[in-house]
PDB file of C-alpha atoms in Angstrom:
ATOM      1  CA  MET N  27      -5.886 -33.144  -6.488  1.00 55.00           C
ATOM      2  CA  THR N  28      -5.527 -33.961 -10.162  1.00 69.00           C
ATOM      3  CA  ARG N  29      -2.433 -33.041 -12.079  1.00 73.00           C
ATOM      4  CA  ARG N  30      -2.713 -31.310 -15.421  1.00 77.00           C
ATOM      5  CA  ARG N  31      -0.529 -32.558 -18.192  1.00 81.00           C
ATOM      6  CA  LYS N  32       2.026 -30.253 -19.734  1.00 85.00           C
ATOM      7  CA  LEU N  33       0.926 -28.444 -22.924  1.00 83.00           C
ATOM      8  CA  SER N  34       2.972 -29.079 -26.030  1.00 89.00           C
ATOM      9  CA  ARG N  35       4.272 -26.113 -28.000  1.00 89.00           C
ATOM     10  CA  ARG N  36       1.769 -26.810 -30.759  1.00 91.00           C
ATOM     11  CA  GLU N  37      -1.164 -26.865 -28.316  1.00 90.00           C
ATOM     12  CA  PHE N  38       0.068 -23.685 -26.652  1.00 90.00           C
ATOM     13  CA  LEU N  39       0.393 -21.818 -29.953  1.00 90.00           C
ATOM     14  CA  THR N  40      -3.051 -23.054 -31.041  1.00 91.00           C
ATOM     15  CA  LEU N  41      -4.518 -21.726 -27.803  1.00 89.00           C
ATOM     16  CA  ILE N  42      -2.793 -18.341 -28.256  1.00 89.00           C
ATOM     17  CA  ALA N  43      -3.920 -18.104 -31.890  1.00 89.00           C
ATOM     18  CA  ALA N  44      -7.529 -18.910 -30.972  1.00 87.00           C
ATOM     19  CA  GLY N  45      -7.520 -16.275 -28.237  1.00 84.00           C
ATOM     20  CA  SER N  46      -6.037 -13.682 -30.574  1.00 84.00           C
ATOM     21  CA  ALA N  47      -8.598 -14.471 -33.265  1.00 81.00           C
ATOM     22  CA  ALA N  48     -11.455 -14.159 -30.777  1.00 78.00           C
ATOM     23  CA  THR N  49     -10.131 -10.807 -29.614  1.00 75.00           C
ATOM     24  CA  ALA N  50      -9.760  -9.530 -33.176  1.00 75.00           C
ATOM     25  CA  ALA N  51     -13.233 -10.777 -34.138  1.00 70.00           C
ATOM     26  CA  ALA N  52     -14.965  -8.938 -31.272  1.00 67.00           C
ATOM     27  CA  PRO N  53     -16.501  -5.656 -32.402  1.00 66.00           C
ATOM     28  CA  ILE N  54     -14.416  -2.717 -31.231  1.00 65.00           C
ATOM     29  CA  GLY N  55     -17.527  -0.659 -30.447  1.00 60.00           C
ATOM     30  CA  ALA N  56     -18.803  -3.301 -28.053  1.00 67.00           C
ATOM     31  CA  LEU N  57     -15.485  -3.290 -26.229  1.00 64.00           C
ATOM     32  CA  ALA N  58     -15.535   0.500 -25.922  1.00 68.00           C
ATOM     33  CA  ALA N  59     -19.147   0.464 -24.687  1.00 69.00           C
ATOM     34  CA  THR N  60     -18.242  -2.127 -22.090  1.00 70.00           C
ATOM     35  CA  ALA N  61     -15.328   0.006 -20.923  1.00 69.00           C
ATOM     36  CA  ARG N  62     -17.565   3.110 -20.672  1.00 71.00           C
ATOM     37  CA  ALA N  63     -20.201   1.178 -18.743  1.00 68.00           C
ATOM     38  CA  ALA N  64     -17.574  -0.143 -16.368  1.00 66.00           C
ATOM     39  CA  ARG N  65     -16.330   3.389 -15.679  1.00 68.00           C
ATOM     40  CA  LYS N  66     -19.843   4.708 -15.001  1.00 67.00           C
ATOM     41  CA  THR N  67     -20.799   2.002 -12.523  1.00 63.00           C
ATOM     42  CA  SER N  68     -18.451   2.779  -9.676  1.00 68.00           C
ATOM     43  CA  ALA N  69     -19.195   1.685  -6.149  1.00 74.00           C
ATOM     44  CA  PRO N  70     -21.028   4.226  -4.008  1.00 83.00           C
ATOM     45  CA  ALA N  71     -18.966   6.036  -1.423  1.00 86.00           C
ATOM     46  CA  PRO N  72     -19.123   4.418   2.001  1.00 88.00           C
ATOM     47  CA  PRO N  73     -20.944   6.413   4.666  1.00 92.00           C
ATOM     48  CA  PRO N  74     -18.705   8.575   6.848  1.00 92.00           C
ATOM     49  CA  PRO N  75     -17.758   6.990  10.171  1.00 92.00           C
ATOM     50  CA  SER N  76     -19.684   8.005  13.252  1.00 96.00           C
ATOM     51  CA  PRO N  77     -18.064  10.685  15.456  1.00 95.00           C
ATOM     52  CA  ARG N  78     -17.209   8.041  18.051  1.00 97.00           C
ATOM     53  CA  ILE N  79     -15.384   5.878  15.503  1.00 96.00           C
ATOM     54  CA  ALA N  80     -13.658   8.922  13.967  1.00 96.00           C
ATOM     55  CA  ARG N  81     -12.337   9.918  17.432  1.00 97.00           C
ATOM     56  CA  GLU N  82     -11.035   6.393  18.029  1.00 97.00           C
ATOM     57  CA  ILE N  83      -9.288   6.335  14.636  1.00 96.00           C
ATOM     58  CA  GLU N  84      -7.602   9.677  15.374  1.00 97.00           C
ATOM     59  CA  LYS N  85      -6.585   8.402  18.826  1.00 98.00           C
ATOM     60  CA  GLN N  86      -4.987   5.311  17.271  1.00 98.00           C
ATOM     61  CA  LYS N  87      -3.211   7.412  14.615  1.00 97.00           C
ATOM     62  CA  ARG N  88      -1.728   9.657  17.329  1.00 98.00           C
ATOM     63  CA  SER N  89      -0.659   6.593  19.327  1.00 98.00           C
ATOM     64  CA  THR N  90       1.044   5.114  16.254  1.00 97.00           C
ATOM     65  CA  ASP N  91       2.778   8.425  15.483  1.00 97.00           C
ATOM     66  CA  ASP N  92       4.048   8.663  19.074  1.00 97.00           C
ATOM     67  CA  ALA N  93       5.390   5.099  18.980  1.00 97.00           C
ATOM     68  CA  LEU N  94       7.167   5.762  15.665  1.00 95.00           C
ATOM     69  CA  LYS N  95       8.757   8.936  17.067  1.00 96.00           C
ATOM     70  CA  VAL N  96      10.158   6.937  19.994  1.00 95.00           C
ATOM     71  CA  ILE N  97      11.477   4.172  17.736  1.00 91.00           C
ATOM     72  CA  ARG N  98      13.025   6.584  15.227  1.00 92.00           C
ATOM     73  CA  GLY N  99      14.478   8.737  17.990  1.00 94.00           C
ATOM     74  CA  TYR N 100      16.390   5.851  19.579  1.00 89.00           C
ATOM     75  CA  ALA N 101      20.083   6.399  18.938  1.00 87.00           C
ATOM     76  CA  LEU N 102      22.100   3.295  18.169  1.00 82.00           C
ATOM     77  CA  PRO N 103      25.771   3.326  19.139  1.00 84.00           C
ATOM     78  CA  PRO N 104      28.191   3.235  16.197  1.00 85.00           C
ATOM     79  CA  GLY N 105      29.251  -0.285  15.280  1.00 84.00           C
ATOM     80  CA  SER N 106      26.420  -1.989  17.147  1.00 81.00           C
ATOM     81  CA  ASP N 107      25.251  -5.431  16.058  1.00 82.00           C
ATOM     82  CA  MET N 108      22.441  -5.745  13.573  1.00 79.00           C
ATOM     83  CA  ALA N 109      19.062  -6.800  14.910  1.00 78.00           C
ATOM     84  CA  PHE N 110      18.993  -9.799  12.565  1.00 79.00           C
ATOM     85  CA  VAL N 111      20.808 -11.243   9.587  1.00 85.00           C
ATOM     86  CA  PHE N 112      18.790 -12.641   6.698  1.00 86.00           C
ATOM     87  CA  GLN N 113      19.997 -16.103   5.773  1.00 88.00           C
ATOM     88  CA  PRO N 114      18.026 -17.621   2.893  1.00 89.00           C
ATOM     89  CA  VAL N 115      17.294 -21.333   3.133  1.00 90.00           C
ATOM     90  CA  ARG N 116      17.030 -23.480   0.028  1.00 88.00           C
ATOM     91  CA  ALA N 117      13.679 -25.166  -0.459  1.00 86.00           C
ATOM     92  CA  LYS N 118      13.747 -28.920  -0.095  1.00 84.00           C
ATOM     93  CA  ARG N 119      13.062 -30.801  -3.309  1.00 81.00           C
ATOM     94  CA  LYS N 120       9.906 -32.863  -3.399  1.00 79.00           C
ATOM     95  CA  ARG N 121      10.373 -36.511  -4.218  1.00 75.00           C
ATOM     96  CA  GLY N 122       9.151 -37.765  -7.554  1.00 67.00           C
ATOM     97  CA  LEU N 123       9.379 -34.465  -9.423  1.00 59.00           C
TER      98      LEU N 123
END
């Protein structure tokens, strides 16, 4: 993997200025036409699932809803311990950087 060298401020500003000039030089009408064309060419709607697949999806949705009702309905005693405690770990520094 090759490493890219760091851009100087002057090179960065030159790059930004060139990009801005290219954007300003582009005809506005062409940009609007491109945007209109992009809006018109939307992906076709996927075909509806077969009745067998639709039944299976509904079955899985009901199963998920039932599981969530059980989990949400479980009463925790007051003052109980937390399930976990988030303890962030500092990333190790790489050598040579």
